[in-house]
mmCIF file of C-alpha atoms in Angstrom:
data_model
loop_
_atom_site.group_PDB
_atom_site.id
_atom_site.type_symbol
_atom_site.label_atom_id
_atom_site.label_comp_id
_atom_site.label_asym_id
_atom_site.label_seq_id
_atom_site.Cartn_x
_atom_site.Cartn_y
_atom_site.Cartn_z
ATOM 1 C CA MET A 184 12.774 3.574 3.077
ATOM 2 C CA LYS A 185 9.335 2.769 2.239
ATOM 3 C CA ILE A 186 8.300 0.783 0.116
ATOM 4 C CA GLU A 187 4.520 0.266 -0.834
ATOM 5 C CA ARG A 188 2.662 -2.793 -1.979
ATOM 6 C CA PRO A 189 -1.203 -3.332 -2.542
ATOM 7 C CA GLY A 190 -2.419 -3.679 0.953
ATOM 8 C CA VAL A 191 1.042 -4.551 2.407
ATOM 9 C CA PRO A 192 3.520 -1.332 3.266
ATOM 10 C CA LEU A 193 6.655 -2.035 3.826
ATOM 11 C CA SER A 194 9.147 0.486 5.888
ATOM 12 C CA VAL A 195 12.000 0.038 8.017
ATOM 13 C CA GLU A 196 9.482 1.458 10.687
ATOM 14 C CA THR A 197 6.947 -1.568 9.935
ATOM 15 C CA LEU A 198 10.050 -4.015 9.366
ATOM 16 C CA PRO A 199 12.823 -2.994 11.381
ATOM 17 C CA GLU A 200 14.539 -6.782 11.236
ATOM 18 C CA HIS A 201 15.171 -5.610 7.834
ATOM 19 C CA ALA A 202 16.747 -1.969 8.169
ATOM 20 C CA GLU A 203 19.910 -3.075 8.923
ATOM 21 C CA MET A 204 20.297 -4.884 5.821
ATOM 22 C CA TRP A 205 19.093 -1.677 4.149
ATOM 23 C CA ASN A 206 21.648 0.482 5.105
ATOM 24 C CA THR A 207 24.699 -1.242 5.583
ATOM 25 C CA LEU A 208 24.752 -4.273 2.492
ATOM 26 C CA SER A 209 25.542 -3.247 -1.015
ATOM 27 C CA GLY A 210 23.753 -3.914 -3.749
ATOM 28 C CA ALA A 211 24.879 -7.403 -4.673
ATOM 29 C CA GLU A 212 24.216 -8.334 -1.150
ATOM 30 C CA LEU A 213 20.468 -7.383 -0.377
ATOM 31 C CA ILE A 214 20.284 -8.203 -3.913
ATOM 32 C CA GLN A 215 21.108 -11.675 -2.998
ATOM 33 C CA ALA A 216 19.267 -11.349 0.463
ATOM 34 C CA ILE A 217 16.659 -11.103 -1.673
ATOM 35 C CA GLY A 218 17.157 -14.068 -3.489
ATOM 36 C CA ASP A 219 17.699 -15.830 -0.137
ATOM 37 C CA GLY A 220 14.209 -14.785 1.286
ATOM 38 C CA ARG A 221 15.961 -12.757 3.656
ATOM 39 C CA PHE A 222 14.628 -9.554 2.548
ATOM 40 C CA PRO A 223 11.358 -8.932 1.104
ATOM 41 C CA GLU A 224 10.692 -8.467 -2.829
ATOM 42 C CA VAL A 225 9.977 -4.943 -3.143
ATOM 43 C CA SER A 226 7.212 -5.448 -5.807
ATOM 44 C CA ASP A 227 4.620 -8.307 -6.848
ATOM 45 C CA VAL A 228 6.089 -7.988 -10.195
ATOM 46 C CA ALA A 229 8.629 -11.191 -9.455
ATOM 47 C CA ARG A 230 6.083 -13.001 -8.667
ATOM 48 C CA TYR A 231 3.536 -12.718 -11.076
ATOM 49 C CA ILE A 232 6.077 -13.370 -13.916
ATOM 50 C CA GLY A 233 8.092 -16.280 -11.982
ATOM 51 C CA GLN A 234 11.475 -15.052 -11.752
ATOM 52 C CA ARG A 235 13.628 -15.978 -8.530
ATOM 53 C CA ILE A 236 17.146 -14.727 -8.056
ATOM 54 C CA ASP A 237 19.828 -17.463 -7.893
ATOM 55 C CA THR A 238 23.130 -15.113 -7.020
ATOM 56 C CA ALA A 239 24.136 -11.761 -6.986
ATOM 57 C CA GLU A 240 27.293 -10.295 -7.880
ATOM 58 C CA PRO A 241 28.726 -7.330 -8.378
ATOM 59 C CA GLY A 242 27.681 -6.695 -12.510
ATOM 60 C CA ARG A 243 26.041 -9.715 -12.865
ATOM 61 C CA VAL A 244 22.890 -11.540 -11.072
ATOM 62 C CA VAL A 245 21.391 -14.956 -12.089
ATOM 63 C CA ILE A 246 17.921 -15.468 -12.331
ATOM 64 C CA SER A 247 15.795 -18.837 -12.574
ATOM 65 C CA TRP A 248 12.059 -17.790 -14.876
ATOM 66 C CA THR A 249 9.574 -20.180 -15.007
ATOM 67 C CA PRO A 250 6.598 -18.329 -16.913
ATOM 68 C CA GLY A 251 3.665 -19.681 -16.741
ATOM 69 C CA GLU A 252 0.630 -20.289 -18.647
ATOM 70 C CA HIS A 253 -0.792 -16.593 -17.673
ATOM 71 C CA LEU A 254 1.705 -14.744 -19.067
ATOM 72 C CA CYS A 255 1.227 -16.450 -23.023
ATOM 73 C CA ASN A 256 -0.330 -14.466 -25.985
ATOM 74 C CA PRO A 257 -3.485 -16.371 -27.618
ATOM 75 C CA GLY A 258 -1.101 -18.083 -29.955
ATOM 76 C CA GLY A 259 -0.029 -20.256 -26.816
ATOM 77 C CA THR A 260 3.640 -19.051 -26.019
ATOM 78 C CA VAL A 261 5.021 -16.158 -23.979
ATOM 79 C CA HIS A 262 3.684 -12.680 -24.763
ATOM 80 C CA GLY A 263 6.852 -10.774 -25.992
ATOM 81 C CA GLY A 264 5.391 -7.823 -23.266
ATOM 82 C CA PHE A 265 6.442 -10.409 -20.460
ATOM 83 C CA ILE A 266 9.858 -11.505 -21.751
ATOM 84 C CA ALA A 267 10.735 -8.092 -21.515
ATOM 85 C CA THR A 268 9.491 -7.505 -18.228
ATOM 86 C CA ILE A 269 12.134 -10.254 -17.603
ATOM 87 C CA LEU A 270 14.915 -8.790 -19.465
ATOM 88 C CA ASP A 271 14.247 -5.227 -17.692
ATOM 89 C CA ASN A 272 14.759 -6.264 -14.444
ATOM 90 C CA ALA A 273 17.736 -8.628 -15.015
ATOM 91 C CA VAL A 274 19.423 -5.021 -16.530
ATOM 92 C CA CYS A 275 18.122 -3.175 -13.692
ATOM 93 C CA LEU A 276 19.313 -5.629 -11.046
ATOM 94 C CA ALA A 277 22.743 -5.646 -12.379
ATOM 95 C CA SER A 278 22.885 -1.979 -12.230
ATOM 96 C CA ALA A 279 21.906 -2.180 -8.758
ATOM 97 C CA SER A 280 24.086 -5.126 -8.103
ATOM 98 C CA THR A 281 27.353 -2.668 -8.068
ATOM 99 C CA GLY A 282 26.273 -0.161 -6.076
ATOM 100 C CA GLU A 283 27.722 0.586 -2.526
ATOM 101 C CA HIS A 284 24.231 0.379 -1.391
ATOM 102 C CA PHE A 285 21.120 -0.759 -2.960
ATOM 103 C CA VAL A 286 19.583 1.854 -5.245
ATOM 104 C CA PRO A 287 16.599 0.351 -7.253
ATOM 105 C CA GLN A 288 16.963 1.391 -11.029
ATOM 106 C CA LEU A 289 15.202 3.970 -13.516
ATOM 107 C CA THR A 290 15.368 2.423 -17.556
ATOM 108 C CA LEU A 291 16.445 4.862 -19.398
ATOM 109 C CA ASN A 292 16.547 2.756 -22.662
ATOM 110 C CA LEU A 293 16.358 -1.230 -23.223
ATOM 111 C CA ASN A 294 16.222 -3.088 -27.030
ATOM 112 C CA ILE A 295 15.514 -6.353 -27.018
ATOM 113 C CA ASP A 296 16.429 -9.024 -29.837
ATOM 114 C CA TYR A 297 13.507 -12.113 -29.778
ATOM 115 C CA LEU A 298 15.411 -15.050 -30.653
ATOM 116 C CA ARG A 299 13.243 -18.053 -30.336
ATOM 117 C CA ALA A 300 9.907 -18.768 -28.677
ATOM 118 C CA VAL A 301 9.160 -18.900 -24.984
ATOM 119 C CA LEU A 302 7.348 -21.575 -23.673
ATOM 120 C CA ALA A 303 4.929 -21.579 -20.309
ATOM 121 C CA GLY A 304 6.261 -24.010 -17.978
ATOM 122 C CA GLY A 305 10.017 -24.430 -18.800
ATOM 123 C CA THR A 306 12.564 -22.889 -16.594
ATOM 124 C CA TYR A 307 14.979 -20.091 -18.351
ATOM 125 C CA THR A 308 17.925 -18.621 -17.027
ATOM 126 C CA VAL A 309 18.335 -14.812 -16.966
ATOM 127 C CA THR A 310 21.642 -13.558 -16.732
ATOM 128 C CA GLY A 311 22.446 -9.863 -16.411
ATOM 129 C CA THR A 312 25.763 -8.168 -16.706
ATOM 130 C CA CYS A 313 26.731 -4.965 -15.915
ATOM 131 C CA VAL A 314 28.856 -3.469 -18.630
ATOM 132 C CA HIS A 315 29.232 0.068 -17.755
ATOM 133 C CA PRO A 316 28.664 0.996 -13.740
ATOM 134 C CA GLY A 317 28.935 4.822 -13.290
ATOM 135 C CA GLY A 318 27.087 7.094 -10.643
ATOM 136 C CA THR A 319 24.748 8.707 -13.370
ATOM 137 C CA ARG A 320 24.587 6.137 -16.309
ATOM 138 C CA LEU A 321 24.721 2.393 -16.117
ATOM 139 C CA PHE A 322 24.642 0.017 -18.936
ATOM 140 C CA SER A 323 24.137 -3.653 -18.467
ATOM 141 C CA THR A 324 23.222 -6.315 -20.967
ATOM 142 C CA ALA A 325 20.966 -9.429 -20.487
ATOM 143 C CA VAL A 326 20.393 -12.850 -21.857
ATOM 144 C CA ILE A 327 17.745 -15.499 -21.507
ATOM 145 C CA THR A 328 18.941 -18.916 -22.119
ATOM 146 C CA ASP A 329 16.947 -22.555 -22.496
ATOM 147 C CA ALA A 330 17.544 -25.452 -20.511
ATOM 148 C CA ASP A 331 19.852 -26.512 -23.781
ATOM 149 C CA GLY A 332 21.889 -23.197 -22.805
ATOM 150 C CA ARG A 333 20.197 -21.683 -26.311
ATOM 151 C CA PRO A 334 19.871 -18.172 -26.143
ATOM 152 C CA VAL A 335 16.181 -17.451 -26.525
ATOM 153 C CA ALA A 336 16.318 -13.510 -26.644
ATOM 154 C CA GLN A 337 18.889 -10.828 -25.293
ATOM 155 C CA ALA A 338 18.629 -7.091 -24.489
ATOM 156 C CA SER A 339 20.958 -3.824 -23.663
ATOM 157 C CA GLY A 340 19.808 -1.051 -21.422
ATOM 158 C CA SER A 341 20.669 2.134 -19.610
ATOM 159 C CA THR A 342 19.319 2.942 -16.427
ATOM 160 C CA ILE A 343 20.139 5.756 -13.936
ATOM 161 C CA PRO A 344 19.923 4.963 -9.592
ATOM 162 C CA ASN A 345 16.476 5.741 -8.704
ATOM 163 C CA ARG A 346 16.723 8.798 -6.181
ATOM 164 C CA ALA A 347 13.998 8.458 -4.363
ATOM 165 C CA PHE A 348 15.662 5.424 -2.661
ATOM 166 C CA ALA A 349 19.372 7.413 -2.316
ATOM 167 C CA ARG A 350 20.547 7.435 0.935
#
């Protein structure tokens, strides 16, 4: 396994303490390890958009999302592209949580419904659920809810395992 991050190459060779986790944990267990800070994030996107993994179990992930002002459009609300990003992350993580081992997912299709404005500084809950786990194509849904439990956006998407990470 080798994960490239700008200026910080991560690999089992340079981080041997993570190699065993990569090779032995299930998809849900590795996602939970990322959330707990025991395994490094695989990209800087989560940090940039304000994502934190709270819980992961097979077929379901819960993410806390606190978008910053740097994600806002000129109208003062969070740009729809960043809402799409967190929904895509939730769909992919929900799919990946079903695997015997963690395999990052590639999005084939993402359908989004924007329901309410998302405001910077608020903390939202993003729940991803894998509806159809499969070896070649998986289908998951995700919903973002505000502090009052009201949905602000939802998505459904199809993913496939990124074979570059297959073991």
